[in-house]
PDB file of C-alpha atoms in Angstrom:
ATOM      1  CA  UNK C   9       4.989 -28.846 -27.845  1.00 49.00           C
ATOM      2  CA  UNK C  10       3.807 -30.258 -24.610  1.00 52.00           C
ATOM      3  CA  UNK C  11       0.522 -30.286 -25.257  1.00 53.00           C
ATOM      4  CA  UNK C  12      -0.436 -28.806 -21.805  1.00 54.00           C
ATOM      5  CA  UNK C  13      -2.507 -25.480 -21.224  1.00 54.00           C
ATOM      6  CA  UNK C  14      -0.912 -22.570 -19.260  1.00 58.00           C
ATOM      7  CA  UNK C  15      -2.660 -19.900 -17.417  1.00 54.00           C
ATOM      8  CA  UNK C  16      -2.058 -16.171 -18.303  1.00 54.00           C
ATOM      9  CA  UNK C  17       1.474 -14.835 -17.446  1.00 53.00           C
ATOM     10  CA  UNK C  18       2.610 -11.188 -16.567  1.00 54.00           C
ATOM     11  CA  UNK C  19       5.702  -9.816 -18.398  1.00 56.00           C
ATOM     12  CA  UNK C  20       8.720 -11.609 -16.559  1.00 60.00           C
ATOM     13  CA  UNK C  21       6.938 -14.874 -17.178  1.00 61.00           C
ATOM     14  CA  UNK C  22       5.574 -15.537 -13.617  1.00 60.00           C
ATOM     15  CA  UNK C  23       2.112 -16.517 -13.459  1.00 62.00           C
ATOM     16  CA  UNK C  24      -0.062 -14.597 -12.645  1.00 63.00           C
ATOM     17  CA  UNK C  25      -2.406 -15.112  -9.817  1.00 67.00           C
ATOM     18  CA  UNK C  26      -4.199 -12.641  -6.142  1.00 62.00           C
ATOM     19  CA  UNK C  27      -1.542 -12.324  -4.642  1.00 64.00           C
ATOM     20  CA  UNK C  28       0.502  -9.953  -7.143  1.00 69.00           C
ATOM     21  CA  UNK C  29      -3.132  -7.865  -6.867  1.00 77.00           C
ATOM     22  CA  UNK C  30      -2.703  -7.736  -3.112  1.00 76.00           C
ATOM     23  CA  UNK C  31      -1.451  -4.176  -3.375  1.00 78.00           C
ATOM     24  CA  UNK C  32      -4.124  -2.685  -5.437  1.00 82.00           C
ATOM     25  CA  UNK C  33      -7.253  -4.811  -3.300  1.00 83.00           C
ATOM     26  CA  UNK C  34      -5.508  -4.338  -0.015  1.00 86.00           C
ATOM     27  CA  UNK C  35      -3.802  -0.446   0.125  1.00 91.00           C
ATOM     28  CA  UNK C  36      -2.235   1.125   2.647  1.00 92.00           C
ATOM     29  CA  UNK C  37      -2.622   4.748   1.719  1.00 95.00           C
ATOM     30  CA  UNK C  38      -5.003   6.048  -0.849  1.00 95.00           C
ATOM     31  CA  UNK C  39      -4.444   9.585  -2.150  1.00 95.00           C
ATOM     32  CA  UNK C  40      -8.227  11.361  -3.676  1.00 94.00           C
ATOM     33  CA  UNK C  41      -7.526  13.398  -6.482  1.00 93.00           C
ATOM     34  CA  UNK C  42      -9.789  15.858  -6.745  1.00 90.00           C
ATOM     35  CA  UNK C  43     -11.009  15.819  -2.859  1.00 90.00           C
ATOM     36  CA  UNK C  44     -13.007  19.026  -2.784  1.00 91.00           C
ATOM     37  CA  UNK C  45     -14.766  20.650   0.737  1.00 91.00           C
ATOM     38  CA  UNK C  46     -18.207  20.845  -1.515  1.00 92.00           C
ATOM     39  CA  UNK C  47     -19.910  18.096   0.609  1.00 91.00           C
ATOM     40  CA  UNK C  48     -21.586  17.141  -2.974  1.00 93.00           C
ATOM     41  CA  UNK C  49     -18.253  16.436  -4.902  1.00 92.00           C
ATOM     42  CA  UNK C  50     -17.477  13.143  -5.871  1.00 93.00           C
ATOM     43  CA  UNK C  51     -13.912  13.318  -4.320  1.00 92.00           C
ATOM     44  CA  UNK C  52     -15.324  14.599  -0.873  1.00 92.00           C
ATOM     45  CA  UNK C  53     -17.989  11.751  -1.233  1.00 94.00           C
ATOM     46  CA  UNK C  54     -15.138   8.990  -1.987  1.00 94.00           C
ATOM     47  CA  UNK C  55     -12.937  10.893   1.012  1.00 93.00           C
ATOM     48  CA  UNK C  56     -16.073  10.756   3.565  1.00 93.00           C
ATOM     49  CA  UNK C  57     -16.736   7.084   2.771  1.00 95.00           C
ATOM     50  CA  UNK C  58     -13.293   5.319   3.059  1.00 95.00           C
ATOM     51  CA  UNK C  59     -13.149   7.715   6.770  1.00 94.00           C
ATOM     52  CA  UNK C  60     -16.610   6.108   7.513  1.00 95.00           C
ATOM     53  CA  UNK C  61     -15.902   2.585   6.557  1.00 96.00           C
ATOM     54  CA  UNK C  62     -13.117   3.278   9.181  1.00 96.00           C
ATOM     55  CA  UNK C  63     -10.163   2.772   6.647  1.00 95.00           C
ATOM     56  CA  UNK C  64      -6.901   1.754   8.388  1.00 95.00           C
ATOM     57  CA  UNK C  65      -4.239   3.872   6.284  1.00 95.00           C
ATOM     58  CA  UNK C  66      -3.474   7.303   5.433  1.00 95.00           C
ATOM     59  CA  UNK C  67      -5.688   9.173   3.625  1.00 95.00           C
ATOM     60  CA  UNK C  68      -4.203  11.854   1.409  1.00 94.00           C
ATOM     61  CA  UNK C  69      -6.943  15.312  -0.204  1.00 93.00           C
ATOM     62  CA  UNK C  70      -5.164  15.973  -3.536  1.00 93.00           C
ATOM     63  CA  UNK C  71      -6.195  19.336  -4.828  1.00 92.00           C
ATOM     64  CA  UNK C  72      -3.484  21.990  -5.699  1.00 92.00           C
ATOM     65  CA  UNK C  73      -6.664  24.634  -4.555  1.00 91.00           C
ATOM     66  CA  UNK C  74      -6.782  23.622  -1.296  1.00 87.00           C
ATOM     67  CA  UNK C  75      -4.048  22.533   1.482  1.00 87.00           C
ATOM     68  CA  UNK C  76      -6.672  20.926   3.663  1.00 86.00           C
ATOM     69  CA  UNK C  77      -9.941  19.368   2.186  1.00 86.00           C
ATOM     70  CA  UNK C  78     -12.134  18.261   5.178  1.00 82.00           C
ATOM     71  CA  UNK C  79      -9.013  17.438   7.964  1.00 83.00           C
ATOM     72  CA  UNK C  80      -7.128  15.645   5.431  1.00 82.00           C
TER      73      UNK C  80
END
């Protein structure tokens, strides 16, 4: 025993650090289940807000009742 203090790891032993949460903090799609044309739904709300905060990616409505929830 070393002696020596090591930071948390993630399953293959690599440490872990921002960069392997680049994906989750930086996306470059985001689907919204749920999305729902009810302007008061939470999903429409969430869909509304990443379109007005001018997100970059593509935006995917996921709602098996609707094909089309608000353009998306």
């Amino acid at each position: 025993a070393s002696g020596s203090v090591r930071g948390p790891t993630i399953q293959r032993g690599l440490p872990v650090s921002v960069i392997h949460l680049d994906s989750l903090c930086r996306p470059t799609s985001v689907a919204v289940i749920g999305a729902s044309p009810r302007a008061d739904s939470v999903g429409h709300i969430v869909l509304r807000n990443l379109r007005a905060a001018g997100f970059p990616g593509a935006l995917w409505a996921v709602n098996p009742r609707h094909a089309e929830v608000d353009g998306v």
